[in-house]
Amino acid sequence: MSAAITLLLLGLALLGAPLFAVIAASALIGFQSSDIDLSVVLIEFYRLAEMPILLAIPLFTFSGYLLSESNAPRRLVHLTGALLGWMPGGLAVVSLVACAIFTAFTGASGVTIVALGALLYPALAQAGYNHRFSLGLITTSGSLGLLFAPSLPLILYGVIAQQLGVGGSITIDDLFLAGILPGLLMVAALSVWSMWVNRGQPLHGFAGTKIGKALREAMWELPLPFIVLGGIYSGYFAVSEAAAVTALYVLVVEVMIHREVRYSDLPRIIRESMVLVGGILVILGVSLASTNYLIDAEVPTRLFDAIREHIKDPLTFLMLLNVFLLILGMMLDIFSALVIMVPLLLPIALGYGINPLHLGIIFLANMQLGYFTPPVGMNLFIASYRFRVPVMQIYHATLPFFFILLLTVLIITYLPALSLYLPGRAGP
């Protein structure tokens, strides 16, 4: 592909052309210039449609949208508050845990800020928490949880890695396990810091009756993690089957038992959730076609050789990778970043001996941080709009959280055992 065409496509992307159109154009032009039949693009869509795991994406997305439309977020906050609210800085820890769980199911950090921010921000203010701390906490925790199952970005990374067919067998089950300890590290680090900063807050006594009431309220949502993880790792469900059971369970609970989502709302919720899924799948299909062209043209190999000339050891590569991914997280949404960059980065990382599971966790941990990295992290503007606060004030509020999570990203990067221990234990 000529440099002029490449610059033209980059210009169109910067001017706001749909991303799938730019990627598709690059693939079609590349195949045409190589005298390869353009039907290979359609074949990639067919290959994508044949993947059983693909069913999990729309089903988990629909479940997340249903949960966000109900009062499940309020019940989740009440439950975590009853269990953890008695600790120093307990309400801050409640906010972190509730947001992490909610983001794991919704997969979209902006949804978490909008849905839980309305509950948590007034509660934090009423409890006497510092205004700046509260803003930073909610903005940051809006992306916390992307490493926990059934996070849609985790599934998407697995789909892309499987389609590339490099680095051995990569399963969604292993990715779910790989994200647990790094995700817990991030939540724990922010929780410890929040407890220390707010150690002077008045404590509320441990109330068993309050816990009992919260458990009764959330009794129908409590089985969800056990359905997803327990069903998969006990061998009862495949990931796609667990997604189907989860979607049916959430539908029955929120529509028929709690009756918080009306039947008349279902078409709108289905439409909104499938618009997101459709966008992801279109970008994924054309990206896989583009990836085939790049592999045929040996672009990843040449890129690896060029990088290897200047970077000899894996540690330096990982450091530069973190910097690159942080910048990428500021500029692109996580789904676009995954489908565009994983096909290029995965072969290069394998050349440095980096495990594909570890790379996936590094990638998503950096993307999670990029959501609120100044100056253009998406969560900064969502929080500014949601709480009617100048964006510069949000910048300053998130800085302590940013540096704490940056430290955890470095630990995750340079301690691969954190990501690989549980998948290794689950192996044969």
Short mmCIF file of N, CA and C in Angstrom, two decimals, residues 3 11 23 29 34 43 122 142 147-148 153 163 279 292 321 388 393 403 417-418:
data_model
loop_
_atom_site.label_atom_id
_atom_site.label_comp_id
_atom_site.label_asym_id
_atom_site.label_seq_id
_atom_site.Cartn_x
_atom_site.Cartn_y
_atom_site.Cartn_z
N ALA A 3 2.37 5.09 0.40
CA ALA A 3 2.38 6.02 1.54
C ALA A 3 1.25 7.04 1.40
N GLY A 11 -5.84 10.40 7.53
CA GLY A 11 -6.53 11.68 7.53
C GLY A 11 -8.03 11.53 7.67
N ILE A 23 -10.71 0.86 8.25
CA ILE A 23 -10.02 -0.43 8.32
C ILE A 23 -10.36 -1.29 7.11
N ILE A 29 -7.90 -2.31 -0.23
CA ILE A 29 -6.85 -1.75 -1.09
C ILE A 29 -5.61 -2.63 -1.06
N SER A 34 -2.35 -6.59 -4.11
CA SER A 34 -1.62 -7.87 -4.12
C SER A 34 -2.28 -8.90 -5.03
N ILE A 43 -14.97 -13.89 3.74
CA ILE A 43 -14.63 -15.16 4.39
C ILE A 43 -14.30 -14.94 5.86
N PRO A 122 -23.66 11.29 46.11
CA PRO A 122 -24.38 11.92 47.23
C PRO A 122 -24.13 11.19 48.55
N GLY A 142 -14.90 3.95 37.75
CA GLY A 142 -15.76 3.74 36.60
C GLY A 142 -15.20 2.76 35.59
N LEU A 147 -10.95 -6.38 34.29
CA LEU A 147 -10.18 -7.62 34.34
C LEU A 147 -10.98 -8.79 34.94
N PHE A 148 -12.20 -8.51 35.39
CA PHE A 148 -13.01 -9.56 36.01
C PHE A 148 -14.02 -10.14 35.02
N PRO A 153 -14.37 -6.89 27.17
CA PRO A 153 -13.03 -6.76 26.59
C PRO A 153 -12.17 -8.01 26.77
N GLN A 163 -8.39 -16.19 16.75
CA GLN A 163 -8.46 -16.06 15.30
C GLN A 163 -7.07 -15.90 14.68
N GLY A 279 -21.60 -2.82 16.33
CA GLY A 279 -20.41 -2.01 16.05
C GLY A 279 -19.13 -2.78 16.30
N ASN A 292 -5.16 -10.29 8.19
CA ASN A 292 -4.71 -11.28 7.21
C ASN A 292 -3.79 -10.65 6.17
N LEU A 321 5.93 -0.65 25.95
CA LEU A 321 4.57 -1.10 25.66
C LEU A 321 3.57 -0.42 26.59
N ARG A 388 -21.36 17.86 36.71
CA ARG A 388 -21.35 19.30 36.43
C ARG A 388 -20.18 20.00 37.14
N GLN A 393 -10.89 20.21 37.31
CA GLN A 393 -11.08 19.76 38.70
C GLN A 393 -11.08 18.23 38.76
N PHE A 403 -1.72 7.48 40.00
CA PHE A 403 -0.37 7.02 40.33
C PHE A 403 -0.40 5.69 41.09
N ALA A 417 3.71 -13.89 37.03
CA ALA A 417 3.07 -14.95 37.82
C ALA A 417 1.72 -14.52 38.35
N LEU A 418 1.54 -13.21 38.54
CA LEU A 418 0.26 -12.70 39.03
C LEU A 418 -0.87 -13.04 38.06
#
